[in-house]
PDB file of C-alpha atoms in Angstrom:
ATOM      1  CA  UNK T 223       0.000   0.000   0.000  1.00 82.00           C
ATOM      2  CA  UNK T 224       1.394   3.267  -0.905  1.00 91.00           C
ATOM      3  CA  UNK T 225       2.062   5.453   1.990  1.00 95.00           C
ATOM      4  CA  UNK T 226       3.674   9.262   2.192  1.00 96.00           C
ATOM      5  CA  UNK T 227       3.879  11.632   5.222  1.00 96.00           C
ATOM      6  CA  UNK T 228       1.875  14.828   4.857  1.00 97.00           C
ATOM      7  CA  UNK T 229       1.111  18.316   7.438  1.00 96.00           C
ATOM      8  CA  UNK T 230      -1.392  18.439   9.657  1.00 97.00           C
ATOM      9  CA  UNK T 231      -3.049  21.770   9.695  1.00 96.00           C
ATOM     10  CA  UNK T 232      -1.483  22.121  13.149  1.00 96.00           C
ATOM     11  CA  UNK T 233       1.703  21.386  11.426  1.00 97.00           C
ATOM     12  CA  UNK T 234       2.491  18.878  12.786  1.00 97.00           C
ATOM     13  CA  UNK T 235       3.037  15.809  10.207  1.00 97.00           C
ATOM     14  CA  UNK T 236       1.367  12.031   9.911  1.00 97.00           C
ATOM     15  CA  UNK T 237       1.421   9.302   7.466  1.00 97.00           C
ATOM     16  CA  UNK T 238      -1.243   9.188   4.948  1.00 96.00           C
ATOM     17  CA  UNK T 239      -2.703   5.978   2.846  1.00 96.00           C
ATOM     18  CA  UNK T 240      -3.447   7.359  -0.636  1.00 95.00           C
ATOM     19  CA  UNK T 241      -5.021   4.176  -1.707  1.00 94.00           C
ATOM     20  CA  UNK T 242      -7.391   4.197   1.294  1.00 95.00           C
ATOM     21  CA  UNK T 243      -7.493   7.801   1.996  1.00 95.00           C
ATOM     22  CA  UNK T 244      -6.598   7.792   5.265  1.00 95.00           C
ATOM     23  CA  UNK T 245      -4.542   8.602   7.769  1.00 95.00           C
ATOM     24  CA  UNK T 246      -2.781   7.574  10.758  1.00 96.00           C
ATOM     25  CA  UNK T 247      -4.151  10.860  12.663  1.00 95.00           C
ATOM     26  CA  UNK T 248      -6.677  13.540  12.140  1.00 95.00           C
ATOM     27  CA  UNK T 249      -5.663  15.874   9.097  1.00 95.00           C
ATOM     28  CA  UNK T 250      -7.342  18.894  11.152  1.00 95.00           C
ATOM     29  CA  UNK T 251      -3.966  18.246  13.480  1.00 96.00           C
ATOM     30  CA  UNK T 252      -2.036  15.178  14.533  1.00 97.00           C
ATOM     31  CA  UNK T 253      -0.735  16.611  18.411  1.00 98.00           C
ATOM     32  CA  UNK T 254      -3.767  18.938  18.684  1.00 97.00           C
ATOM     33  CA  UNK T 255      -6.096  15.230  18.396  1.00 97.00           C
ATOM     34  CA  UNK T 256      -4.038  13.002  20.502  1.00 98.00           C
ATOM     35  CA  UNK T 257      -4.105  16.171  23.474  1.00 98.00           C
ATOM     36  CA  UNK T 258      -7.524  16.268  23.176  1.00 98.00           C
ATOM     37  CA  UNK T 259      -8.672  12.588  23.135  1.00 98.00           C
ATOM     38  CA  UNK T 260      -6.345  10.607  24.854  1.00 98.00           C
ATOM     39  CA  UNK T 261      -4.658  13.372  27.600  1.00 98.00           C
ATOM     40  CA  UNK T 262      -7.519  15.907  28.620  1.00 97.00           C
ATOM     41  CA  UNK T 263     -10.445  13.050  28.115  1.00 98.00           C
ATOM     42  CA  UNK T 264      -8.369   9.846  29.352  1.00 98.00           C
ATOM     43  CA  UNK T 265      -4.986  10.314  31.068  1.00 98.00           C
ATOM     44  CA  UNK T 266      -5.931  13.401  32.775  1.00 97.00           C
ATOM     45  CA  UNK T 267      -8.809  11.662  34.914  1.00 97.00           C
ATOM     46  CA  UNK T 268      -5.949   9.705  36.519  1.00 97.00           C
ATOM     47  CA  UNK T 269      -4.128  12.153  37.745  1.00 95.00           C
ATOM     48  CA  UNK T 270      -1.487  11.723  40.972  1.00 95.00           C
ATOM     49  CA  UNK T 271      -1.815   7.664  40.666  1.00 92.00           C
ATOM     50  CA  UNK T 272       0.094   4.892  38.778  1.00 96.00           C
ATOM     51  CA  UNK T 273      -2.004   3.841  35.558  1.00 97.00           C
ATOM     52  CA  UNK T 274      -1.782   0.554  33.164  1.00 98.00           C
ATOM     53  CA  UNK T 275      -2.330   1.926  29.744  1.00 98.00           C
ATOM     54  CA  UNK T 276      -3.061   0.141  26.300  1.00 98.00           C
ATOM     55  CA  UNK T 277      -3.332   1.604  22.974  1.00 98.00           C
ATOM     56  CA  UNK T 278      -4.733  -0.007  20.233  1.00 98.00           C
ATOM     57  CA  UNK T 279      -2.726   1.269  17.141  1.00 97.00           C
ATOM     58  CA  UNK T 280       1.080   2.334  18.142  1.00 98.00           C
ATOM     59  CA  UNK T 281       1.783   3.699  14.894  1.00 97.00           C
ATOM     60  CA  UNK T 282       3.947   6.936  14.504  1.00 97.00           C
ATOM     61  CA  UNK T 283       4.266   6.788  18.422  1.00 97.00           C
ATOM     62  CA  UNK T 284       3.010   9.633  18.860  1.00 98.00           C
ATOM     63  CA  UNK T 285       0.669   9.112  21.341  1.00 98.00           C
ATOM     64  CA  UNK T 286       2.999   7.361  23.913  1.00 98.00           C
ATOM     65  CA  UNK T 287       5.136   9.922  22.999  1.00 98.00           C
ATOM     66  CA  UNK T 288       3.185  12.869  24.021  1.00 98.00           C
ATOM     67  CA  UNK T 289       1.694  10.473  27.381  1.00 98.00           C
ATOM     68  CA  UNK T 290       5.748  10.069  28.360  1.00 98.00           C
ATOM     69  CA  UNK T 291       5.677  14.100  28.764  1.00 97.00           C
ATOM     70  CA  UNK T 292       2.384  14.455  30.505  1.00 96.00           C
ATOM     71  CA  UNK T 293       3.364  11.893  33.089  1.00 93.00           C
ATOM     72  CA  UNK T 294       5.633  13.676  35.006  1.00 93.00           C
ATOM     73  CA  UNK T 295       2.844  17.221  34.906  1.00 93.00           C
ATOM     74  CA  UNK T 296       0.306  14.678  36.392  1.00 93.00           C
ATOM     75  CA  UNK T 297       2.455  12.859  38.765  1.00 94.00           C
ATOM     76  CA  UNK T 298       1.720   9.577  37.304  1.00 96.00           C
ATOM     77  CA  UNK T 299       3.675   6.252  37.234  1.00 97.00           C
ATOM     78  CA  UNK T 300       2.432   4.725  33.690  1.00 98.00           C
ATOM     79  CA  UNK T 301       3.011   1.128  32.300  1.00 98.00           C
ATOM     80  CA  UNK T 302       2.076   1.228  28.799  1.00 98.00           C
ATOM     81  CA  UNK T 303       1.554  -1.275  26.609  1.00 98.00           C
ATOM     82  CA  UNK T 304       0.965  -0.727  22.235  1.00 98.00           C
ATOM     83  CA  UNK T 305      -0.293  -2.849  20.383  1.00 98.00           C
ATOM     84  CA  UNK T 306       0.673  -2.922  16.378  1.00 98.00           C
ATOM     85  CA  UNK T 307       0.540  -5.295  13.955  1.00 96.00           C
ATOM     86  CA  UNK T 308       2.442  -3.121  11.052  1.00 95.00           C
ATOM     87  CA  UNK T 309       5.083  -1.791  12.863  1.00 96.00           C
ATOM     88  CA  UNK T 310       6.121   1.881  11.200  1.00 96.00           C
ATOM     89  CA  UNK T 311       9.407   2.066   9.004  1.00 93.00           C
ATOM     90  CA  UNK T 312      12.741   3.433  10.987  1.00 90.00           C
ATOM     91  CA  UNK T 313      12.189   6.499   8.164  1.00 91.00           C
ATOM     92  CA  UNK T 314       8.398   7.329   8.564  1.00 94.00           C
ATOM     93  CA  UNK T 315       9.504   7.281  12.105  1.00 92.00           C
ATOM     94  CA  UNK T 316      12.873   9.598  11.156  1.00 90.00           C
ATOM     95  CA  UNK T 317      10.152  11.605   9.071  1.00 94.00           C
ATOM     96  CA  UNK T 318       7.450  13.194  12.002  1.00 96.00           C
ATOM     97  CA  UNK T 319       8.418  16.408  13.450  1.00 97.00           C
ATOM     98  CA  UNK T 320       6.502  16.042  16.705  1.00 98.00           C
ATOM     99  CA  UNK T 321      10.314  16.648  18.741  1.00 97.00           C
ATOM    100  CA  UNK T 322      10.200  20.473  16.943  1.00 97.00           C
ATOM    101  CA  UNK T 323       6.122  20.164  17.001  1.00 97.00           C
ATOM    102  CA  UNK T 324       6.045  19.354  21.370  1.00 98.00           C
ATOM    103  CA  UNK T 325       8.819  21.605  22.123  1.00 97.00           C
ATOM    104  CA  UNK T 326      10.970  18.367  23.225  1.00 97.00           C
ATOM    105  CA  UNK T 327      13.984  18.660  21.882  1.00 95.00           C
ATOM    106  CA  UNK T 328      15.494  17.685  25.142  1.00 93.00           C
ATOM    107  CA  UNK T 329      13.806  13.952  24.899  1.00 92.00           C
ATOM    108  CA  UNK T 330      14.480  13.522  21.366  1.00 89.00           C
ATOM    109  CA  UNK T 331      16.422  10.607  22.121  1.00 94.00           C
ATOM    110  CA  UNK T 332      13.415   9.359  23.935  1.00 96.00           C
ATOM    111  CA  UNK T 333      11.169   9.392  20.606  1.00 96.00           C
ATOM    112  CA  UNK T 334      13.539   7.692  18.732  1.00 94.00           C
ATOM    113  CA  UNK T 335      13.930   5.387  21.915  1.00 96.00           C
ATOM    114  CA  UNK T 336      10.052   4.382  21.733  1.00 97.00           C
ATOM    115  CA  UNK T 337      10.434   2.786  18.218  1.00 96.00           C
ATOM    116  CA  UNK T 338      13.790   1.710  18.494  1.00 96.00           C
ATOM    117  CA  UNK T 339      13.537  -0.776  21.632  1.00 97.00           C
ATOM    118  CA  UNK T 340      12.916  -4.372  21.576  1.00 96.00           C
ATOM    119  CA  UNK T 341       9.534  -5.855  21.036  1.00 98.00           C
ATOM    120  CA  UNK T 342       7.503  -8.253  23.264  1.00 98.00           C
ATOM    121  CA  UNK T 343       9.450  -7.176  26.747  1.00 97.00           C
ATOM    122  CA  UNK T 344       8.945  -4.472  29.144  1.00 98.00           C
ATOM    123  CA  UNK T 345      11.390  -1.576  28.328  1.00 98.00           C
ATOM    124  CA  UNK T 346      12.458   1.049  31.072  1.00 97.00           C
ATOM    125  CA  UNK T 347      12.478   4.838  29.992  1.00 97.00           C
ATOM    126  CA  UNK T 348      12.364   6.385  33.419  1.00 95.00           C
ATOM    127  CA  UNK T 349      10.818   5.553  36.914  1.00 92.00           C
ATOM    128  CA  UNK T 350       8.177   7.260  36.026  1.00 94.00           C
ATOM    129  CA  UNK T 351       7.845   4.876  32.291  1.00 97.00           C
ATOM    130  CA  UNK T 352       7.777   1.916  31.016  1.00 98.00           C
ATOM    131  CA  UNK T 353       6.227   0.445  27.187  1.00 98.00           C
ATOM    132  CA  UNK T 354       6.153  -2.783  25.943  1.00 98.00           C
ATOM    133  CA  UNK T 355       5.395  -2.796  22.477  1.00 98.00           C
ATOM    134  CA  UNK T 356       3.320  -6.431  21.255  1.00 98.00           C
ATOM    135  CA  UNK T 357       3.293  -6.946  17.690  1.00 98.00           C
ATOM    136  CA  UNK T 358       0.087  -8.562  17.781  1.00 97.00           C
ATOM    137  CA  UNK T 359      -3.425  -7.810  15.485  1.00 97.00           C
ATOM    138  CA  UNK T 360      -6.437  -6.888  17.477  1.00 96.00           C
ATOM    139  CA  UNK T 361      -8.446  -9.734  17.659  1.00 96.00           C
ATOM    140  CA  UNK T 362      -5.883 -11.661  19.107  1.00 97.00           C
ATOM    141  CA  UNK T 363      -5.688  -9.684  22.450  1.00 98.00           C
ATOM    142  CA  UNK T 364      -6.616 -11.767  25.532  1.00 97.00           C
ATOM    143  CA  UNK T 365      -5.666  -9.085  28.442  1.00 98.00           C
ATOM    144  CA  UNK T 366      -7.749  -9.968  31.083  1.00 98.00           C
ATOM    145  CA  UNK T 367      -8.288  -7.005  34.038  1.00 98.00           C
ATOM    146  CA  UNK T 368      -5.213  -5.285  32.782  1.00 98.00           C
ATOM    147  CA  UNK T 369      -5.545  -1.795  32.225  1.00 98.00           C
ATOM    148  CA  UNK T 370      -6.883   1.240  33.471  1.00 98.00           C
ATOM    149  CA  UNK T 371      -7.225   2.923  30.327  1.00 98.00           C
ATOM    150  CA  UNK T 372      -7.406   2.230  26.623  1.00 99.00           C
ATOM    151  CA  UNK T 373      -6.362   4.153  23.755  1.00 98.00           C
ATOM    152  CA  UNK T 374      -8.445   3.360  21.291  1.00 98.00           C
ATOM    153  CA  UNK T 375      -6.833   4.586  17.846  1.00 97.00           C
ATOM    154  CA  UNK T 376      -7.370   2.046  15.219  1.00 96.00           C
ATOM    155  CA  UNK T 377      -8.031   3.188  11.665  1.00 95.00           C
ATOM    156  CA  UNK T 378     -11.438   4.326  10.583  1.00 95.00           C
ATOM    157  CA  UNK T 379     -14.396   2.700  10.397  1.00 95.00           C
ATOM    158  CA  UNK T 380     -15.038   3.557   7.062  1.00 95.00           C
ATOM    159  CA  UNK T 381     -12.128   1.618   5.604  1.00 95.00           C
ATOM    160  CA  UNK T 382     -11.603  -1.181   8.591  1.00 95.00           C
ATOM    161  CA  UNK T 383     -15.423  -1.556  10.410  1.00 96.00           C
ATOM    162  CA  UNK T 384     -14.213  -4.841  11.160  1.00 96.00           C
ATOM    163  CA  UNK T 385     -11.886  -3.030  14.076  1.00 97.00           C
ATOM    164  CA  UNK T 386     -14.738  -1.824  15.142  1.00 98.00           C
ATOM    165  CA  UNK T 387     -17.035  -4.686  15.766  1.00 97.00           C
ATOM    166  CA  UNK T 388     -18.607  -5.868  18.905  1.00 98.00           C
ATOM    167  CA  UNK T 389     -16.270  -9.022  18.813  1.00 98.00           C
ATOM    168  CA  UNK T 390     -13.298  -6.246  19.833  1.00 98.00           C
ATOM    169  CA  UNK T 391     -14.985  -4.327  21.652  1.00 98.00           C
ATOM    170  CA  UNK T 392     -15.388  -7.009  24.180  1.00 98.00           C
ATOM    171  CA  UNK T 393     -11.800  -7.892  23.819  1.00 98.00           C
ATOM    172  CA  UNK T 394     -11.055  -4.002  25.627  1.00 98.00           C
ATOM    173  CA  UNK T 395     -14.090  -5.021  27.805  1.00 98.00           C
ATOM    174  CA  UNK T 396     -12.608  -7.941  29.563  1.00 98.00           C
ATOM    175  CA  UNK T 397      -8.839  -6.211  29.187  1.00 98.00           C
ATOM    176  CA  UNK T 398     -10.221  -3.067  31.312  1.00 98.00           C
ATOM    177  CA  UNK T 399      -9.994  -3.406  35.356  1.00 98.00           C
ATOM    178  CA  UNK T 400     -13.423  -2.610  36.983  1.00 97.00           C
ATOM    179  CA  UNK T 401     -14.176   1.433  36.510  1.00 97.00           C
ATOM    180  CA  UNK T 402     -11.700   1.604  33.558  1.00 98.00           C
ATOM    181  CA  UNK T 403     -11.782   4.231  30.304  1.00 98.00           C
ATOM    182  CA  UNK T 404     -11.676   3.987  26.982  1.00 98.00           C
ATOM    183  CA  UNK T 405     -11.238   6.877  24.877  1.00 98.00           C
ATOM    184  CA  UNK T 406     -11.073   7.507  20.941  1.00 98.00           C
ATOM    185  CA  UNK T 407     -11.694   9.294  18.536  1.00 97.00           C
ATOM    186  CA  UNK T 408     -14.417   7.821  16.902  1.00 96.00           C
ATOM    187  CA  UNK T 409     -18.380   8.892  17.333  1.00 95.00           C
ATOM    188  CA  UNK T 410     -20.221   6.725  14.583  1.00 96.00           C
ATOM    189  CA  UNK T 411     -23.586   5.521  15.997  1.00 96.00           C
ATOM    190  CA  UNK T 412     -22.636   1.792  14.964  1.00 97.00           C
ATOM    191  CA  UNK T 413     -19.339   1.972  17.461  1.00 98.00           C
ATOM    192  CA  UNK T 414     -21.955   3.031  19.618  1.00 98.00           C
ATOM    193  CA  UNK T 415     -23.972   0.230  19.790  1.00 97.00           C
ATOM    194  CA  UNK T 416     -21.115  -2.072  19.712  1.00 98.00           C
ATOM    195  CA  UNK T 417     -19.822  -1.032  23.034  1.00 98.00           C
ATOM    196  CA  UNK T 418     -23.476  -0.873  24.745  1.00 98.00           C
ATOM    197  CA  UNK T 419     -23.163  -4.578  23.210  1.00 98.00           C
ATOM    198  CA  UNK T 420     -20.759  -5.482  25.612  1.00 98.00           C
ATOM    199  CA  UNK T 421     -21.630  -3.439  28.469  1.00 98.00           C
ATOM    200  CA  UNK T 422     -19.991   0.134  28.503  1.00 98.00           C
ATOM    201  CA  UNK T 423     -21.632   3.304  29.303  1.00 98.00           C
ATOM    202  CA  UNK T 424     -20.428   5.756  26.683  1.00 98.00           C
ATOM    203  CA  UNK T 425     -20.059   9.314  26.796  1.00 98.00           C
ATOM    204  CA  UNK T 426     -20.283  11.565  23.862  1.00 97.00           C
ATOM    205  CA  UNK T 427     -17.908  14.575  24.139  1.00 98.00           C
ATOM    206  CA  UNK T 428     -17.044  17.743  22.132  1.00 97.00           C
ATOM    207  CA  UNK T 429     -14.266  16.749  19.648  1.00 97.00           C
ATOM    208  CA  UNK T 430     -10.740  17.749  18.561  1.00 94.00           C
ATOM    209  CA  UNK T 431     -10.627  20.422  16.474  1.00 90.00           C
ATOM    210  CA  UNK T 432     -11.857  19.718  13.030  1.00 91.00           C
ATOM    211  CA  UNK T 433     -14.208  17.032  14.670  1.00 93.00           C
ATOM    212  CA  UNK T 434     -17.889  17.953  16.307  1.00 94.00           C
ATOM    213  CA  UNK T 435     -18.185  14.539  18.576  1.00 97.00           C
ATOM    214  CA  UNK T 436     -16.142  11.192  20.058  1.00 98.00           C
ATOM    215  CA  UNK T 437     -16.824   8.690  22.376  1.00 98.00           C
ATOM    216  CA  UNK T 438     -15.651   7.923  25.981  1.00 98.00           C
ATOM    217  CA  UNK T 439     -16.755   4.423  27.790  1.00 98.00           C
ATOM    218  CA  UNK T 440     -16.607   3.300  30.604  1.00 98.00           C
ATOM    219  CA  UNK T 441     -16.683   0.147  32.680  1.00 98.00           C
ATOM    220  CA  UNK T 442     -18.720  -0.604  35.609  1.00 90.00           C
ATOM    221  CA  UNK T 443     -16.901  -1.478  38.541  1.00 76.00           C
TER     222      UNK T 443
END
């Protein structure tokens, strides 16, 4: 599949799929998106305690990259775990200008850390964070009372509803602990229904920019 790396109109970049037109994040803004849905309406509601996070969709890295410099602002301990089947190329990775974008020039060497360390073992960053990165497709997770919050950033419905189905969403279900989150992006009445399916309350919440709506779920302790 072809693949080339664009600008965000935040500026900041992300790959796009010309063949599906899509892309890995929103083309409204790639750090403006992952602030907005997985910091201010996920990480953020665990403030001052340690947190188990999983993200569905690694990708680009950015958004473990931008969770590594919240952590220390929210006095959080995070162990996070992403999952990705199609691991991004060492130059796609070489390519995004979230470093410049975040102001983090200082923990460059972490970004390029995030993609460069092993697969399928725990990796230590700082005391403060740790990833372990699972090549692994979605449907194959079996987490069982894991996490306390899941990033849920798989690509759209539109060109993979199968990502979407209730089958998975009962997969981040059974992988949440009692009273976990998951956030995303998405607001499509058919995700919707899928996760009433399996037994979260959702919320629907104002957007990132570019975007009225998206969801937040939760499950029931």
């Amino acid at each position: 599949m072809n693949r080339e790396i664009i600008r965000t109109s935040d500026g900041s970049t992300t790959i796009h799929l010309p063949d599906w037109d899509e892309n890995y994040h929103s083309k409204h803004g790639a750090i403006q998106e992952a602030k907005h849905v997985f910091i201010k309406n996920g990480l953020s509601l665990f403030q001052g305690k340690p947190i188990s996070i999983l993200e569905i969709g690694f990708g680009t890295g950015l958004n473990a990259f931008i969770t590594f410099l919240e952590a220390p602002k929210l006095n959080q301990i995070i162990d996070y775990v992403g999952v990705e089947a199609y691991p991004v190329a060492t130059e796609e990775v070489l390519a995004m200008n979230y470093i410049k974008e975040l102001n983090a020039e200082h923990q460059g060497d972490i970004f390029a850390k995030l993609h460069a360390c092993h697969w399928e073992e725990k990796n230590i960053f700082t005391q403060e964070f740790q990833l372990t990165k699972r090549k692994q497709f979605f449907e194959d997770i079996d987490d069982l009372e894991a996490f306390d919050l899941i990033y849920f950033d798989a690509f759209g419905y539109r060109v993979q509803p199968e990502l979407w189905s209730t089958a998975i969403f009962k997969k981040m279900y059974d992988a949440l602990k009692p009273n976990g989150i998951l956030v995303t992006y998405a607001a499509r009445g058919v995700v919707k229904r899928s996760m009433i399916a399996v037994g979260f309350v959702v919320e629907k919440l104002n957007g990132p920019p570019g975007k009225r709506e998206m969801f937040r779920a939760k499950k029931h302790g």
